[in-house]
PDB file of C-alpha atoms in Angstrom:
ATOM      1  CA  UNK N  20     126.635  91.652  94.438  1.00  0.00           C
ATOM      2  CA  UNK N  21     124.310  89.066  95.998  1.00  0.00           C
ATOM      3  CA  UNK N  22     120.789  89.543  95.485  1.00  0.00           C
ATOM      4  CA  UNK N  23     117.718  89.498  98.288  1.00  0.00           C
ATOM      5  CA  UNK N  24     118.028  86.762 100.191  1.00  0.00           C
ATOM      6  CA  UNK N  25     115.213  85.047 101.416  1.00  0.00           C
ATOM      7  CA  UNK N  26     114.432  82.085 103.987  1.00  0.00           C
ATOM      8  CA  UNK N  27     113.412  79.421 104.058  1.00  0.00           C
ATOM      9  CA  UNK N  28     111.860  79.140 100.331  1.00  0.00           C
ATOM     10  CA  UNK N  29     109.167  76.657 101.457  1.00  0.00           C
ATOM     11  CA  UNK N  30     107.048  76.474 104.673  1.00  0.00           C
ATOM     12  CA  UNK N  31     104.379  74.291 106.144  1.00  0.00           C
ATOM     13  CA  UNK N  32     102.400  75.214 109.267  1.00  0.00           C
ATOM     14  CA  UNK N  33      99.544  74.284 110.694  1.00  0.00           C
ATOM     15  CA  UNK N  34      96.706  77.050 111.628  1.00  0.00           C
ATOM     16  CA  UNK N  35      96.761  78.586 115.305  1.00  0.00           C
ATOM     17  CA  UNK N  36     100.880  78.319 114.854  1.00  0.00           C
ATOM     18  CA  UNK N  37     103.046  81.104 114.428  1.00  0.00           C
ATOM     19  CA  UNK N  38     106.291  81.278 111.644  1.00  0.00           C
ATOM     20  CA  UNK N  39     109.054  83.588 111.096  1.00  0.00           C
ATOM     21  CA  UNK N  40     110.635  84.821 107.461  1.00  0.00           C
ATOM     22  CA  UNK N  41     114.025  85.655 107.026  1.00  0.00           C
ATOM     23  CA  UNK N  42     114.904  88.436 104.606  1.00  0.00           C
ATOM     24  CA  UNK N  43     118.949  89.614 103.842  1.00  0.00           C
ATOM     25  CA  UNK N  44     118.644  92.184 101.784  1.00  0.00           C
ATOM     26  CA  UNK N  45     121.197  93.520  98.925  1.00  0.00           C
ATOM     27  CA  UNK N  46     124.406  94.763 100.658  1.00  0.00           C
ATOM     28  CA  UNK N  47     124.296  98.673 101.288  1.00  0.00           C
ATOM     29  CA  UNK N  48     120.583  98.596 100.871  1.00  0.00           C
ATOM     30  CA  UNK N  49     119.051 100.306 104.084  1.00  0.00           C
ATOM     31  CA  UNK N  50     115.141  99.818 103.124  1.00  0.00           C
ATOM     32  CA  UNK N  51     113.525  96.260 103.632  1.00  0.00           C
ATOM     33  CA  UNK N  52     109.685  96.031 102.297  1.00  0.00           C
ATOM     34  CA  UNK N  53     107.335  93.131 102.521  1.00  0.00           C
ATOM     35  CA  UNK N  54     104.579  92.174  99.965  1.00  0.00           C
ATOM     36  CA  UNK N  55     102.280  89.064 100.451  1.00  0.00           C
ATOM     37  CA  UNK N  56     100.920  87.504  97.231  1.00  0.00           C
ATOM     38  CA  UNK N  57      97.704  85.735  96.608  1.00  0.00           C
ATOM     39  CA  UNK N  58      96.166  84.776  93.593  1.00  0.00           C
ATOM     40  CA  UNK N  59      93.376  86.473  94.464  1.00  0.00           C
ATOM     41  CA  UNK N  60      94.316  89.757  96.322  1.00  0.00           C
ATOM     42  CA  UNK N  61      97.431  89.810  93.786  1.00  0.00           C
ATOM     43  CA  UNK N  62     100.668  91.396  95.740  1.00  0.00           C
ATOM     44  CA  UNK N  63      99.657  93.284  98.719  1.00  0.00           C
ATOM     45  CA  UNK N  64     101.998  95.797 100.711  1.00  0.00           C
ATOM     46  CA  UNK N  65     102.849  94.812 103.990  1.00  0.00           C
ATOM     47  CA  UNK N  66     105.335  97.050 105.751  1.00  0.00           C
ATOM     48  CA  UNK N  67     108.855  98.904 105.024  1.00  0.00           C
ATOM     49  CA  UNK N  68     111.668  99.502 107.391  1.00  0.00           C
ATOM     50  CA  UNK N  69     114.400 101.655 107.477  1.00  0.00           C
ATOM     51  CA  UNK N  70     117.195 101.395 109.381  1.00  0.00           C
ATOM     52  CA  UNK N  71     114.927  99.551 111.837  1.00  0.00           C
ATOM     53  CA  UNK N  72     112.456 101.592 112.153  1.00  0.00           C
ATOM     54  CA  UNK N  73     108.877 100.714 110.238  1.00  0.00           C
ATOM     55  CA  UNK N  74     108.327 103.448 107.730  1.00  0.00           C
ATOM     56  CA  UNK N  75     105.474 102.609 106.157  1.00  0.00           C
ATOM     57  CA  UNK N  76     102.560 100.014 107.160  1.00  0.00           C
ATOM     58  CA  UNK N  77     100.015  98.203 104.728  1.00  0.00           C
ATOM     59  CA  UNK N  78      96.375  97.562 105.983  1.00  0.00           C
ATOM     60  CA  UNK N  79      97.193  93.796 107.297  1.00  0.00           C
ATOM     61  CA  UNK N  80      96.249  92.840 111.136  1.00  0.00           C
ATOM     62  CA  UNK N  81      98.221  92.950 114.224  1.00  0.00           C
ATOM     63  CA  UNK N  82      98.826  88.927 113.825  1.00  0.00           C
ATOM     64  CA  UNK N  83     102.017  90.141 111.129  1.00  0.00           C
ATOM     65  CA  UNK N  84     104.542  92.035 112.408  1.00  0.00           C
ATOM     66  CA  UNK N  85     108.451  92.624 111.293  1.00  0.00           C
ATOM     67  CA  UNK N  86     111.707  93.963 112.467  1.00  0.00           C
ATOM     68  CA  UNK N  87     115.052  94.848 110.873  1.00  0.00           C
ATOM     69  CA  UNK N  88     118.226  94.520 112.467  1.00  0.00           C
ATOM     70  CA  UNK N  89     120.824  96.975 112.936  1.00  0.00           C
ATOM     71  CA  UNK N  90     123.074  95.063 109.716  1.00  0.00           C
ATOM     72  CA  UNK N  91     119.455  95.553 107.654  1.00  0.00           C
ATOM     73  CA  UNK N  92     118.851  92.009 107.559  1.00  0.00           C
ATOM     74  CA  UNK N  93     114.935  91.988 108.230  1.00  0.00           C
ATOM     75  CA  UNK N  94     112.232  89.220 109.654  1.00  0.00           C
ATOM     76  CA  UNK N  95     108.756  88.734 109.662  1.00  0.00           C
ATOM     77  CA  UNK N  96     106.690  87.140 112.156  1.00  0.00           C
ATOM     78  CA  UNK N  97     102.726  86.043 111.665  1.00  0.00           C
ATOM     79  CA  UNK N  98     101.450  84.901 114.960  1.00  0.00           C
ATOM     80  CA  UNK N  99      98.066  82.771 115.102  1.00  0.00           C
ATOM     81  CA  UNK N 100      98.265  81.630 111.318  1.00  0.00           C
ATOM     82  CA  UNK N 101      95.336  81.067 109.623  1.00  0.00           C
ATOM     83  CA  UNK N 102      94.309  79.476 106.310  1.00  0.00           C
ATOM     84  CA  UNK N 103      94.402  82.813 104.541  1.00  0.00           C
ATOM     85  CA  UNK N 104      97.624  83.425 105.384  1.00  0.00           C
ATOM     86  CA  UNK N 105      98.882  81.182 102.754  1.00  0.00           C
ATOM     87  CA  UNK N 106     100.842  83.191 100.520  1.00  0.00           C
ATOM     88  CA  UNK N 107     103.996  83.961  98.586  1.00  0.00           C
ATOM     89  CA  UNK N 108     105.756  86.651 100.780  1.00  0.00           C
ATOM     90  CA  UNK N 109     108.225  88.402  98.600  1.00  0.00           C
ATOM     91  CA  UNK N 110     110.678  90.642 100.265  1.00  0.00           C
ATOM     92  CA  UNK N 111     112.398  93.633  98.834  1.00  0.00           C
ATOM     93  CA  UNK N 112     115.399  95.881  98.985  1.00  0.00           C
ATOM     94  CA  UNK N 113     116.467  99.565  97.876  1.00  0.00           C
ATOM     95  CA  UNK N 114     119.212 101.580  98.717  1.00  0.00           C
ATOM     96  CA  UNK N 115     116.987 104.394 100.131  1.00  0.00           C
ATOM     97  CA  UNK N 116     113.400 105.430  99.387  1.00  0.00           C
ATOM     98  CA  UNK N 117     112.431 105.842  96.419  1.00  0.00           C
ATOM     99  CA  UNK N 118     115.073 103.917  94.953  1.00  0.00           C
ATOM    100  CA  UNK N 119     113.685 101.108  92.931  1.00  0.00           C
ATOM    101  CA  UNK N 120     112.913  97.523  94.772  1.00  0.00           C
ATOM    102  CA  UNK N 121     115.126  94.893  94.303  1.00  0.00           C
ATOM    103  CA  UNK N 122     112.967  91.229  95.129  1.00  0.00           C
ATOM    104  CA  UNK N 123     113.896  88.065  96.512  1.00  0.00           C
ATOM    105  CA  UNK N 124     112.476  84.996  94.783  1.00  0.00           C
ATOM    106  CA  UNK N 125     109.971  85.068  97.868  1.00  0.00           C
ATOM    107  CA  UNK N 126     108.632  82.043 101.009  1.00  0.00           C
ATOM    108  CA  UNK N 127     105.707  79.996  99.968  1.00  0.00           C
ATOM    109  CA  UNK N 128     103.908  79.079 103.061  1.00  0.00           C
ATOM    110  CA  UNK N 129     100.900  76.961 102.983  1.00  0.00           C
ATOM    111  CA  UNK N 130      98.960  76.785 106.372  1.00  0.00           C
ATOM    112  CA  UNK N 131      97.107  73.319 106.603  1.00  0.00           C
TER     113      UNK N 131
ATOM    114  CA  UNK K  22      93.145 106.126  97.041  1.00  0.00           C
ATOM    115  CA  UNK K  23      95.724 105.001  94.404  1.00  0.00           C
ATOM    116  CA  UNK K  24      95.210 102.278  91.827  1.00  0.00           C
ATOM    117  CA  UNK K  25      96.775 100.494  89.080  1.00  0.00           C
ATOM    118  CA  UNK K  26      94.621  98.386  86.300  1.00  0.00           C
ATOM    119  CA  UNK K  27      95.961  95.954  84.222  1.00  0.00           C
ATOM    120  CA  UNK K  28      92.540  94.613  82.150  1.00  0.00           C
ATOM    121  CA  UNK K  29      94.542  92.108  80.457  1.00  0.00           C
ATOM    122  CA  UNK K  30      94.716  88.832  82.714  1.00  0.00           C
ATOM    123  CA  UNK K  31      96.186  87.200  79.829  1.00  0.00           C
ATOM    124  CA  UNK K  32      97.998  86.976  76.792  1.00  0.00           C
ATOM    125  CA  UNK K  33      99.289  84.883  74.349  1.00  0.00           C
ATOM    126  CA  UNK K  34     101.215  85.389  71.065  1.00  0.00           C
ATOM    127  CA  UNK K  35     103.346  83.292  69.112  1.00  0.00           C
ATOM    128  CA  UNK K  36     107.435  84.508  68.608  1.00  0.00           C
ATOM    129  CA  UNK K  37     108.317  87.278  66.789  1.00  0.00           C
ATOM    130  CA  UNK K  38     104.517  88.505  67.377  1.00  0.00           C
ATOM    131  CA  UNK K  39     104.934  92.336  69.092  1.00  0.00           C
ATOM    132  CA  UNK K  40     102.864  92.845  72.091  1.00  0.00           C
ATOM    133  CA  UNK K  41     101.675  95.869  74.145  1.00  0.00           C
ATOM    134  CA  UNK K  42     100.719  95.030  77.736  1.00  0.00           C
ATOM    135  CA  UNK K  43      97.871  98.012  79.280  1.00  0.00           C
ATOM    136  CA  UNK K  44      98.189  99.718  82.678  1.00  0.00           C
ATOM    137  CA  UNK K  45      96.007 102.618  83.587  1.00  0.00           C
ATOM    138  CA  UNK K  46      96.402 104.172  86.907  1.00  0.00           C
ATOM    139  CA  UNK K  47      94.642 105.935  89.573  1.00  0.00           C
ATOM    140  CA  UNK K  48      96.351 108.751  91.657  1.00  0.00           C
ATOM    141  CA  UNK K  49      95.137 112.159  93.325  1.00  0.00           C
ATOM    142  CA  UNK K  50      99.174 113.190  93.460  1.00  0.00           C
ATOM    143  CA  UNK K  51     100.778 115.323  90.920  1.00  0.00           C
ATOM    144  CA  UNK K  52     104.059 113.754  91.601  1.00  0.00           C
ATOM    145  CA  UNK K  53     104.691 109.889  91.612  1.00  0.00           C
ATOM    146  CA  UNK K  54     106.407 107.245  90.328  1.00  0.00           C
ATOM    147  CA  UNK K  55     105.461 104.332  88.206  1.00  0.00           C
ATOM    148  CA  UNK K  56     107.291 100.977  87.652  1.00  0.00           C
ATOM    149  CA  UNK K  57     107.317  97.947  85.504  1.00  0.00           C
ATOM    150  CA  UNK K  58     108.197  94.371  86.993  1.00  0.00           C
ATOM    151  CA  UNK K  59     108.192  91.212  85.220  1.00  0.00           C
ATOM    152  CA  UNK K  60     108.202  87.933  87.447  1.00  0.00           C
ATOM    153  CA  UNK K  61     109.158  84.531  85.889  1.00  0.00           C
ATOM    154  CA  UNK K  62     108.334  81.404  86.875  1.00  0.00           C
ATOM    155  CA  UNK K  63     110.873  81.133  89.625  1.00  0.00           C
ATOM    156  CA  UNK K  64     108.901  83.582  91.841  1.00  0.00           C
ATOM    157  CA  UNK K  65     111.294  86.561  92.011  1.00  0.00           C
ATOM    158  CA  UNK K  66     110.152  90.163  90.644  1.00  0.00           C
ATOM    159  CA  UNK K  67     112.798  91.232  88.462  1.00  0.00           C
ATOM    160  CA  UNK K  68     112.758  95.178  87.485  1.00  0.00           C
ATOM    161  CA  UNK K  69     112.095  96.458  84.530  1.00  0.00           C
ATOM    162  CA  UNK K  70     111.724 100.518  84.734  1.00  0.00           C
ATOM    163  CA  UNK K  71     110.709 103.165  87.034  1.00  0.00           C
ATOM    164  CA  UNK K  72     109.362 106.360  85.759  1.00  0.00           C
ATOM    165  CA  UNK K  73     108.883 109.850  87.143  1.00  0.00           C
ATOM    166  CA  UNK K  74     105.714 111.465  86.683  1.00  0.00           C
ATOM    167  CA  UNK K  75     107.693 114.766  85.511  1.00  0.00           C
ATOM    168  CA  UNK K  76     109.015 112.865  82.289  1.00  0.00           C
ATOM    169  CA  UNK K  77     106.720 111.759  79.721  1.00  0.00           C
ATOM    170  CA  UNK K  78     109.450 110.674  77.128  1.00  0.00           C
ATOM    171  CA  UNK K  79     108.985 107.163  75.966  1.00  0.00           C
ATOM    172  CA  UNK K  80     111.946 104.879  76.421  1.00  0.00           C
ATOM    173  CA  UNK K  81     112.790 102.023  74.513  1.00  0.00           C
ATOM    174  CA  UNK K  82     115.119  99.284  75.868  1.00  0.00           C
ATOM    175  CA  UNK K  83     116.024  96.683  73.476  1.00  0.00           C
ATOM    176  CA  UNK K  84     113.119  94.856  72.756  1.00  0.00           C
ATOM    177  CA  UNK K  85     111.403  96.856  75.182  1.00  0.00           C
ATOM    178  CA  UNK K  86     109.497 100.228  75.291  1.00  0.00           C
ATOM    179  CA  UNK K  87     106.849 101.920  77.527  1.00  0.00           C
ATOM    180  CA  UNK K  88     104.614 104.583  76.494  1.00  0.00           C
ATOM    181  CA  UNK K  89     103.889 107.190  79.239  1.00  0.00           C
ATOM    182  CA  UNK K  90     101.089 109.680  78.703  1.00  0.00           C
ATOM    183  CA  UNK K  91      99.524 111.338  82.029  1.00  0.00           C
ATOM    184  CA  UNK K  92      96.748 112.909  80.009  1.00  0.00           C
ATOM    185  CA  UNK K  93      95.100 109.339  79.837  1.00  0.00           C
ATOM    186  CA  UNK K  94      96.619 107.369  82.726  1.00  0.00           C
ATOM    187  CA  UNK K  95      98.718 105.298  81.003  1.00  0.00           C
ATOM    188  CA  UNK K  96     102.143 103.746  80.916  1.00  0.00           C
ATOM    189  CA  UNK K  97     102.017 100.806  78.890  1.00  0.00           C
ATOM    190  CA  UNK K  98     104.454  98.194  77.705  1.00  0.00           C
ATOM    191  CA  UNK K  99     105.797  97.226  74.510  1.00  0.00           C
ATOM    192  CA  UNK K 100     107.751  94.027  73.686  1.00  0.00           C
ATOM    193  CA  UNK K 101     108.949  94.084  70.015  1.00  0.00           C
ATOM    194  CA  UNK K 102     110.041  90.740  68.349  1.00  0.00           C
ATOM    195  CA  UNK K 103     108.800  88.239  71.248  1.00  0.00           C
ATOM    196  CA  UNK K 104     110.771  85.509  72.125  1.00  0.00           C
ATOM    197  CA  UNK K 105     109.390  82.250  74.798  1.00  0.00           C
ATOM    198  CA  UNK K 106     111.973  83.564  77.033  1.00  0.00           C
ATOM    199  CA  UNK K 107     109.568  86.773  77.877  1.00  0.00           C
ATOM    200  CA  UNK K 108     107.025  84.385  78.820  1.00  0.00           C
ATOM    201  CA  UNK K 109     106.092  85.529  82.509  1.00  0.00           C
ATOM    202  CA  UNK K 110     103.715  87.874  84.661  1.00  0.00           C
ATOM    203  CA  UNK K 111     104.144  91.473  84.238  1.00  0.00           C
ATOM    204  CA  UNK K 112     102.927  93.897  86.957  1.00  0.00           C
ATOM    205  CA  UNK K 113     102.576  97.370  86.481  1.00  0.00           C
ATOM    206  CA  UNK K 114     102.887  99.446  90.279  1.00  0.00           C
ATOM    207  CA  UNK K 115     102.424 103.140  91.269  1.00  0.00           C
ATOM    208  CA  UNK K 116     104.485 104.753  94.331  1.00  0.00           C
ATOM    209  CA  UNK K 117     103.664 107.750  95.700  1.00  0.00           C
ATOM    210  CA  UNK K 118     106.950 110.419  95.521  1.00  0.00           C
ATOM    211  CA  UNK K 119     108.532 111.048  99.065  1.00  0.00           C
ATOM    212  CA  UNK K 120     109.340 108.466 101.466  1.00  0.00           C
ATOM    213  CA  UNK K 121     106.917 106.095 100.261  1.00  0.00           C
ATOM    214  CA  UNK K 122     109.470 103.868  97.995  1.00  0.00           C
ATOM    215  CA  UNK K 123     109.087 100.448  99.517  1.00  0.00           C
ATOM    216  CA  UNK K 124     104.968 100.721  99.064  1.00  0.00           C
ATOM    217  CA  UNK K 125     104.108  99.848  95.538  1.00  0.00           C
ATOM    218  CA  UNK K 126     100.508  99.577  94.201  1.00  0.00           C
ATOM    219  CA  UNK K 127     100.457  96.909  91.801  1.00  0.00           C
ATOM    220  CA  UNK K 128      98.067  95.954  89.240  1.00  0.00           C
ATOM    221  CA  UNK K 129      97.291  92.575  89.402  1.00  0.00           C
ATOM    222  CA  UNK K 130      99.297  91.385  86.651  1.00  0.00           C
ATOM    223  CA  UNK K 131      99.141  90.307  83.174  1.00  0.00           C
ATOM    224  CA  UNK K 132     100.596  86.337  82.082  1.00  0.00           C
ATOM    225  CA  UNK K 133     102.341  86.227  78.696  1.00  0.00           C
ATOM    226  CA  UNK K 134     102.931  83.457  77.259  1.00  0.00           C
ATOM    227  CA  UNK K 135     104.717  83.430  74.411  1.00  0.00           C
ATOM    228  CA  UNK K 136     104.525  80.441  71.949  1.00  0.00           C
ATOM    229  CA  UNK K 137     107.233  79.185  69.569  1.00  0.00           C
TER     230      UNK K 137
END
């Protein structure tokens, strides 16, 4: 089976723009999750869907927001980027909940 | 509020060394999960173990074994006979039990390096 497929693997913006992330997760996995990482606020929880609906929601603001589409395959969207926004984002798969996350080798992005 | 420490920021040991990598945790829930992930230079979190919090049996792996014990908070990790190749971060991360699987608490890592 493929693993979590993420794109692109490398992003530049420039702060006030907005980017999307593309996530595919593992076939027959139903649960997409999203985890930015820093090196100083570590990995941080950003949301989980399930069968596109958001299950759960970490404490980031309004400016990130995700979907997932009806074949799982899941995006991410940060409007308004800022300099703190650049991050590792590392998405995730599981076959249901509680079933243990499979990662993606993540999207830099690096807002200038 | 849930937490996960991992005190050691880093570690290094020369091959063959064994190693034990600390993770204490923080939970009000009597049920949970935790999990060990190791991520490699590449970037991608590769998966290591998940744990109940019903089942305190240690479990050994290979090279590998974690120690579970609820009575202190800790579920630490043992790499026996280290080679470079386990040279990475590992992140220790807590779940809570029902329909919370895709939120993970992690620690905030520990870097091994491993030295031939």
């Amino acid at each position: 089976k493929a693993g979590v497929t993420q794109t692109p693997r490398y992003l530049i913006k420039t702060r006030g723009q907005q980017v999307t992330l593309s996530c595919s997760p593992i076939s027959g996995h139903r649960s997409v999750s999203w985890y930015q990482q820093t090196p100083g606020q570590g990995l941080q929880f950003l949301f989980e869907y399930f069968s596109e609906t958001q299950r759960n929601k970490g404490n980031f603001p309004g400016r990130f927001s995700g979907r997932q589409f009806s074949n799982s395959r899941s995006e991410m969207n940060v409007s308004t980027l800022e300099l703190g926004d650049s991050a590792l984002y590392l998405c995730a798969s599981s076959e249901r909940g509680n079933s243990p996350l499979h990662f993606g080798n993540g999207t830099r992005l690096t807002v200038t | 509020a849930q937490k996960v420490t991992q005190a050691q920021t880093e570690i290094s040991v020369v091959e063959k060394e064994d190693v034990t990598l600390d993770c204490v945790y923080e939970t009000r829930d009597t049920t949970y999960y935790l999990f060990w992930y190791k991520q490699p230079p590449s970037g991608e979190l590769v998966f290591l173990i998940r744990r109940n919090s019903f089942d305190e049996q240690n479990e050994i792996s290979g090279r590998y074994s974690w120690n579970f014990q609820k009575s202190t908070s800790s579920f630490n990790f043992t790499i026996t006979a280290s080679q470079v190749v386990d040279s990475a971060v590992y992140f220790c991360a807590l779940s809570r039990w029902y329909n919370q699987g895709g939120k993970l608490i992690f620690g905030q890592g520990t870097e091994l390096s491993v030295k031939p």
